[in-house]
C-alpha positions as a printed NumPy array, in Angstrom:
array([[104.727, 249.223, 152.057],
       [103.861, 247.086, 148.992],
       [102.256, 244.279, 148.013],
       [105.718, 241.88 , 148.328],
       [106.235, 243.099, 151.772],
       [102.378, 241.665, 152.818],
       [103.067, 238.132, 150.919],
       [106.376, 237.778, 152.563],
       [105.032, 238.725, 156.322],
       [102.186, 236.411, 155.573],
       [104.173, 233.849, 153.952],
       [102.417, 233.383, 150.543],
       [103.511, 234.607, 147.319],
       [102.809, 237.939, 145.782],
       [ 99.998, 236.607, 143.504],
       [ 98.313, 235.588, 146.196],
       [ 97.839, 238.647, 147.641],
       [ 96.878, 240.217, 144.404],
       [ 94.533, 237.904, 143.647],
       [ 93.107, 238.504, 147.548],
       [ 92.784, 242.353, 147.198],
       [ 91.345, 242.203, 143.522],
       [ 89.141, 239.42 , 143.869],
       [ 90.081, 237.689, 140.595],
       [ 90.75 , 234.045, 142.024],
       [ 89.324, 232.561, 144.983],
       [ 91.422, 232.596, 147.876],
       [ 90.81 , 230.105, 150.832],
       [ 89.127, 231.722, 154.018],
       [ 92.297, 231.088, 156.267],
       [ 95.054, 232.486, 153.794],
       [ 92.658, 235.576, 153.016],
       [ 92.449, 235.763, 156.911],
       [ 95.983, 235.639, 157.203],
       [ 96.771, 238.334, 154.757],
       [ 94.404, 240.618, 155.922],
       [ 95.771, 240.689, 159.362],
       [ 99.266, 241.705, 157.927],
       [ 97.437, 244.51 , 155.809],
       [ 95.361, 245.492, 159.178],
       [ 98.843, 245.294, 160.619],
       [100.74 , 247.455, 158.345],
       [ 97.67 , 250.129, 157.618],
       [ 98.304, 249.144, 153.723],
       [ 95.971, 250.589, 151.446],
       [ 96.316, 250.073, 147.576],
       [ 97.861, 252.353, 145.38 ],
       [ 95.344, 255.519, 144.723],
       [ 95.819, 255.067, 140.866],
       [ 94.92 , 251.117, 141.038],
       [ 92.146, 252.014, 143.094],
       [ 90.691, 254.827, 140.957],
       [ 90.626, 252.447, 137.73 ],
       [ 87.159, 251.225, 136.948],
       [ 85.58 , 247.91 , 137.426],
       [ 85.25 , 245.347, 134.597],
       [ 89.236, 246.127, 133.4  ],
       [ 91.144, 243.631, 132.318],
       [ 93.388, 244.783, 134.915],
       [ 96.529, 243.61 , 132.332],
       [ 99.115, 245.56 , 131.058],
       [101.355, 244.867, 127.952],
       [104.779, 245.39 , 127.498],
       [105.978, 245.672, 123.981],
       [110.042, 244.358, 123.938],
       [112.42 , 243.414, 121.403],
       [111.846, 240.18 , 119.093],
       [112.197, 236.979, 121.117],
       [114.976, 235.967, 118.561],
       [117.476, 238.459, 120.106],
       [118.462, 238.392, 123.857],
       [117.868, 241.038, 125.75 ],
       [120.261, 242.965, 127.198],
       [121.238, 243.624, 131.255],
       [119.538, 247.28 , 130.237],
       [116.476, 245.787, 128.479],
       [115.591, 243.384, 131.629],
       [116.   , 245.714, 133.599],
       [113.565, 247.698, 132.238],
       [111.471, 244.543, 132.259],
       [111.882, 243.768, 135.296],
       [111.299, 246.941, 137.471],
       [107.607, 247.391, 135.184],
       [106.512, 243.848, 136.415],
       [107.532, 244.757, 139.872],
       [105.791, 248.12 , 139.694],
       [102.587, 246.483, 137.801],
       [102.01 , 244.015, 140.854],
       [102.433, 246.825, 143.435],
       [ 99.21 , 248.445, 141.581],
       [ 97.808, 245.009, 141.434],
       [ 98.145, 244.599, 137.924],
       [ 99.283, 241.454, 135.204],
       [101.961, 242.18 , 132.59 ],
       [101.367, 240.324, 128.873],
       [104.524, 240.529, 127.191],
       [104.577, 240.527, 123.482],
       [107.825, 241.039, 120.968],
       [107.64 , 243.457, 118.341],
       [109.788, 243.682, 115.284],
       [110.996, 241.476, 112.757],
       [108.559, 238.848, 112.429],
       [106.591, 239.796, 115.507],
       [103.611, 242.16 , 113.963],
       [100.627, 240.103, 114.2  ],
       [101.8  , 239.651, 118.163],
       [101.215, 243.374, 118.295],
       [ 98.102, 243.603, 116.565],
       [ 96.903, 240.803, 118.947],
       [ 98.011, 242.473, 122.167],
       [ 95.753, 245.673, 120.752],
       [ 92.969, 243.564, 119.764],
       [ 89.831, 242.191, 121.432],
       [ 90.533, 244.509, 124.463],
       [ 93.198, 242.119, 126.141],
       [ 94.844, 245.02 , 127.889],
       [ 94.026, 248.504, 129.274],
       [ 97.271, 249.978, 128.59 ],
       [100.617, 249.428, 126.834],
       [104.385, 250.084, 127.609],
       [106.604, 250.026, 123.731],
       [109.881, 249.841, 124.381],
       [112.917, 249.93 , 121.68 ],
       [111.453, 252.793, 119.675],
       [112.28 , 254.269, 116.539],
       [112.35 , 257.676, 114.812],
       [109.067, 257.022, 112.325],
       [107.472, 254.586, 114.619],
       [104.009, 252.892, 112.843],
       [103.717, 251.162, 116.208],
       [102.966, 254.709, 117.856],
       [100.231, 255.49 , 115.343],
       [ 98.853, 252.233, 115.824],
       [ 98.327, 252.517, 119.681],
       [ 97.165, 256.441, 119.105],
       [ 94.648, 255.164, 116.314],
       [ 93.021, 252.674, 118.511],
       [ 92.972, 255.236, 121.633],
       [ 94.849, 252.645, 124.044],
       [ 96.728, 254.407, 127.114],
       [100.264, 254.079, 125.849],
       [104.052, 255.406, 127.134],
       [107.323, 254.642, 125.4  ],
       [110.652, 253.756, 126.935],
       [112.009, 255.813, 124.231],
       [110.56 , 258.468, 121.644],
       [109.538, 259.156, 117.945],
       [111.311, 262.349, 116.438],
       [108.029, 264.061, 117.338],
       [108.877, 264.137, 120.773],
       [105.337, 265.749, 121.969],
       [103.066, 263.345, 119.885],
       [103.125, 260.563, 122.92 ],
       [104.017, 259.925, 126.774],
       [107.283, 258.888, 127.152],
       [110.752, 258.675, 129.714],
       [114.122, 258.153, 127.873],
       [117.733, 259.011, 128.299],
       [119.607, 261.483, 126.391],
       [121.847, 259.843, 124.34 ],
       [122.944, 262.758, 122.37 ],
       [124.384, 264.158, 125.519],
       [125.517, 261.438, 127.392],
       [127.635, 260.225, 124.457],
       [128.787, 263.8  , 123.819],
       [129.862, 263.652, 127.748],
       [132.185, 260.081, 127.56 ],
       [134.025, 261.726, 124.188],
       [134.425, 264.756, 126.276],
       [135.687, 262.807, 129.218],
       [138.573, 260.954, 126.72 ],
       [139.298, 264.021, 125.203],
       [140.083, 265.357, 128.236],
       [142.553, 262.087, 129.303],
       [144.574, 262.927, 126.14 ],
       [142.483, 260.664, 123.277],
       [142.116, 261.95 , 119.97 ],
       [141.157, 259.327, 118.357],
       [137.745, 257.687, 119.131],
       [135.38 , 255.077, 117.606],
       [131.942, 255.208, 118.04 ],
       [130.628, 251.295, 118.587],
       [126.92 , 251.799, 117.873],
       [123.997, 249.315, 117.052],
       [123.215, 247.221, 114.237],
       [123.44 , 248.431, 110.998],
       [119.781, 246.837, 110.744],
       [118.552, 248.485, 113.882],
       [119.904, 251.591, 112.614],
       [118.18 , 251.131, 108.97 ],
       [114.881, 251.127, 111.073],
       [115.631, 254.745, 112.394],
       [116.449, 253.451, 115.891],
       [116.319, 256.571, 118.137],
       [118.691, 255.773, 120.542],
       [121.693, 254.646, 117.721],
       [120.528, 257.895, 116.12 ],
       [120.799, 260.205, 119.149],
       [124.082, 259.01 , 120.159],
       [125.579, 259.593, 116.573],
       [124.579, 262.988, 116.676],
       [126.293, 263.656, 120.539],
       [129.28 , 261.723, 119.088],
       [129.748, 264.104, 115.751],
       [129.149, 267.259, 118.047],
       [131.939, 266.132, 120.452],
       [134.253, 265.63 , 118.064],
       [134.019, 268.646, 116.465],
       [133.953, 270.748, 120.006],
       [136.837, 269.354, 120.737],
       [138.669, 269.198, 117.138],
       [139.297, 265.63 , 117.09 ],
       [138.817, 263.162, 114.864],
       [136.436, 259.906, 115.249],
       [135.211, 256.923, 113.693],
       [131.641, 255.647, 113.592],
       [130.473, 251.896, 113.466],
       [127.586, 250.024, 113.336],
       [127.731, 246.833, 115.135],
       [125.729, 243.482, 115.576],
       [124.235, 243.183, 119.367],
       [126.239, 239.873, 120.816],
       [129.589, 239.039, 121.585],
       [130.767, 237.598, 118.194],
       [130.124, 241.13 , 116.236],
       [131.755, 242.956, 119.034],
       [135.006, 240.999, 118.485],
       [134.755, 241.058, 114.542],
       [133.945, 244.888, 114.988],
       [136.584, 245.639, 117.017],
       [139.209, 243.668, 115.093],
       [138.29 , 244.874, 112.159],
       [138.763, 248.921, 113.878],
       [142.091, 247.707, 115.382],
       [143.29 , 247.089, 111.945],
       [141.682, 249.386, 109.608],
       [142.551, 252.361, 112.323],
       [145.812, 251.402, 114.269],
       [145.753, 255.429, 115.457],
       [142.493, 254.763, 117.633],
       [143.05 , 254.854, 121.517],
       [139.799, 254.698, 122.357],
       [135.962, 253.561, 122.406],
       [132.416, 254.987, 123.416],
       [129.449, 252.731, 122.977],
       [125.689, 252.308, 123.281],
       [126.42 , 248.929, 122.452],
       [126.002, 246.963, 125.662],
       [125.627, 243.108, 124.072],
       [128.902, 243.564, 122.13 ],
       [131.009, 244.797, 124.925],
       [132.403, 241.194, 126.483],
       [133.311, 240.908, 122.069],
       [135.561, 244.516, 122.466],
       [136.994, 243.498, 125.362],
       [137.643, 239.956, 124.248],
       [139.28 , 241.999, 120.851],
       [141.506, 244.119, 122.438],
       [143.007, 241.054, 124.905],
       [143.535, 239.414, 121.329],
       [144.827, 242.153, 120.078],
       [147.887, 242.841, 123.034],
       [145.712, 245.82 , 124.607],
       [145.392, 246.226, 128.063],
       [142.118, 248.323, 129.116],
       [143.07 , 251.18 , 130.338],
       [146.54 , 251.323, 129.853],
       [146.874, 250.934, 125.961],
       [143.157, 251.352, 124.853],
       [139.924, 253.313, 126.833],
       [136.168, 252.097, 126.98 ],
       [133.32 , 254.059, 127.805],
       [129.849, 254.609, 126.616],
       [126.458, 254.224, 127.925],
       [125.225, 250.931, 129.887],
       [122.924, 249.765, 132.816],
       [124.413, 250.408, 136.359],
       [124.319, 246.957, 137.005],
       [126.433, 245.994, 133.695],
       [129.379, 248.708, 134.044],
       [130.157, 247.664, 137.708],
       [130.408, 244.233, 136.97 ],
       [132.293, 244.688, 134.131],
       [136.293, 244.009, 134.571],
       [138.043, 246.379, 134.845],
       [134.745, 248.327, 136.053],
       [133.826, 250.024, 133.114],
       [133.713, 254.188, 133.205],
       [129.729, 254.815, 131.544],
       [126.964, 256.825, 132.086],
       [125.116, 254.499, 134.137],
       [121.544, 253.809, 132.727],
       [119.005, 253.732, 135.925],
       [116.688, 251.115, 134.073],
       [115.107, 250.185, 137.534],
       [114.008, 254.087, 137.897],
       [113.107, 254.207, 134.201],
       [110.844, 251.193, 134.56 ],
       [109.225, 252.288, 137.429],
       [108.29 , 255.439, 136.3  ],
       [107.442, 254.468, 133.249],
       [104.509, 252.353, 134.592],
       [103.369, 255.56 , 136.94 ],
       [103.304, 257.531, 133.448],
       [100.975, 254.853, 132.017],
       [ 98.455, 254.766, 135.175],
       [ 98.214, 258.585, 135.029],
       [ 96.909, 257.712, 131.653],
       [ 94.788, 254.877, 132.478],
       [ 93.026, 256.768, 134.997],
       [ 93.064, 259.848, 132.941],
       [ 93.483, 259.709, 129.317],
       [ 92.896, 263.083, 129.007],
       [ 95.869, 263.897, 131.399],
       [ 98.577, 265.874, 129.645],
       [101.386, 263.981, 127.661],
       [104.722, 264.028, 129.792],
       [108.094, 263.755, 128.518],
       [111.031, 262.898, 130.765],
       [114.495, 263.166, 129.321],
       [117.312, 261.964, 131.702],
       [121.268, 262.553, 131.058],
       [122.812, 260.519, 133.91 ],
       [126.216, 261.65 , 134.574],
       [129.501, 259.615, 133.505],
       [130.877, 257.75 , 136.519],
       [134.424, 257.946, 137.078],
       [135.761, 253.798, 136.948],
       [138.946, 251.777, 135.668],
       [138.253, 251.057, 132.063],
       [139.238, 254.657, 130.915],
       [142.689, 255.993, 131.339],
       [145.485, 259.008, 130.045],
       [146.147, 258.072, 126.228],
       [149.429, 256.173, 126.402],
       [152.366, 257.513, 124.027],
       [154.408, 254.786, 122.692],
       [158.354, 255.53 , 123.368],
       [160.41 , 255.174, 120.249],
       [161.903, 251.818, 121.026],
       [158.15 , 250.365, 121.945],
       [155.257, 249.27 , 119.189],
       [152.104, 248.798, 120.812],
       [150.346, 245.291, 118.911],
       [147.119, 246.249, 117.458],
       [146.703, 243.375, 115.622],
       [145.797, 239.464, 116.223],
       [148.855, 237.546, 115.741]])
């Protein structure tokens, strides 16, 4: 039972409720009534953690995301979304700041003047200064993501290094043995991203595993550099038959390159790679990946920070995840051209 279950049962909104059980905001006597019959109802008690955190908090969490100038992906929100939903089931407020780019003095200001108790950085790279930062000024922090010091800091991330290793596996296996790499920004990756990193390295081992050969690009995160990317691979390397990607915001660009291009997905030309659940089965066709659970990631990654809020002293925890590839329609048995047939790889 949670805090959205009370406010629906007593027909007021979640904040309400909050701001009933933590006394921020006054509540009038007959809503407060209202809500605590439901609790006295449902035997809710608050979260153990919430309750164990000491008076005089701000009682506000940040969440460190990408720079407002780029949109975040299905992935990204839901990582968003499932640590606001787990923040107001422990009664706490979420201050979302963007870091990157242009965005430093956002940072500092979220670490500043006490404005939260804890912090969630997503997005983070090999040599992180943000990390220091946070472990300089002794704030409870966990990453969605990791520095290459993986014990220096709390943190829950997938494995990208085997997960990509798994989808060249999987089109080796239908036949392909020829495979691009679509990977992140070639800015993103100038900044040590971990993630763009990771998967490069499970990529290169695959390849040579399975003694094939591969190509590896960096690509801008929205539909226009997916298109121009893939183009541009369709023409400078006719032989490929197939993709894997950590690329989600380019993937409606691939897709929309290969249609231009005369490909059908999966009968001339395979897609895989690593994307949120939510993405890869609304994808057309359904798009074989190794589905990120950003719900679960977010989720947990909020019960790693409140460990540390109540505990700071409580030992880092690292939790590496390597969801499995599931089986869908965008990957297929590399198709041999007959002699009479030429398969069109390029715009006309």
């Amino acid at each position: 039972m949670n805090i959205g279950e009370i406010a629906r049962r007593a027909g007021v909104s979640r904040s309400t409720v909050s701001y009933t059980l933590s006394g921020k905001r006054p509540v009038s006597d007959a809503t407060r009534k209202r809500i605590q019959d439901v609790i006295d109802e449902l035997g809710y008690r608050p979260n153990a953690a919430a309750r164990a955190l000491k008076e005089g908090r701000t009682r506000t969490i940040g969440l460190v995301i990408p720079p407002a100038s780029r949109r975040l992906t299905h992935m990204q929100l839901g990582f968003v979304a499932s640590v606001v939903e787990a923040a107001a089931r422990a009664d706490l407020d979420v201050l979302l700041s963007p870091s990157g780019g242009d965005h430093d003095r956002s940072f500092e200001r979220l670490l500043s003047g006490g404005r939260v108790d804890g912090v969630i950085l997503m997005e983070i790279r090999l040599e992180d200064s943000r990390v220091r930062r946070l472990q300089n000024a002794k704030l409870p922090f966990v990453g969605i993501g990791h520095t290459a010091r993986a014990h220096e800091m709390c943190w829950i991330d997938v494995d990208y290094t085997t997960v990509i290793n798994r989808c060249v596996h999987h089109l080796a296996d239908l036949g392909h043995t020829r495979i691009a790499l679509v990977n992140r920004s070639v800015e993103l990756m100038a900044t040590g991203y971990g993630p763009g990193h990771r998967a490069r390295d499970g990529f290169v081992a695959a390849l040579a595993q399975r003694g094939i050969q591969g190509v590896d690009l960096e690509c801008g995160d929205d539909a226009a550099a997916g298109l121009e990317c893939v183009t541009r691979l369709l023409q400078d390397h006719p032989d490929v038959t197939a993709v894997a990607t950590i690329n989600e915001a380019a993937l409606p660009g691939i897709q929309r390159g290969l249609e231009e291009a005369g490909l059908a997905v999966p009968r001339d030309f395979s897609i895989t790679g690593v994307v949120g659940r939510t993405w890869a089965e609304e994808f057309r066709p359904p798009l074989t990946a190794a589905d990120v659970p950003a719900d679960d990631i977010g989720t947990q990654a909020m019960d790693l920070l409140l460990e540390r809020m109540v505990d700071p002293a409580t030992p880092l925890r690292n939790i590496l995840l390597a969801p499995p590839v599931s089986l869908r329609g965008s990957t297929g048995p590399v198709r041999s051209a007959r002699p009479d047939e030429t398969v069109r790889r390029t715009p006309s």
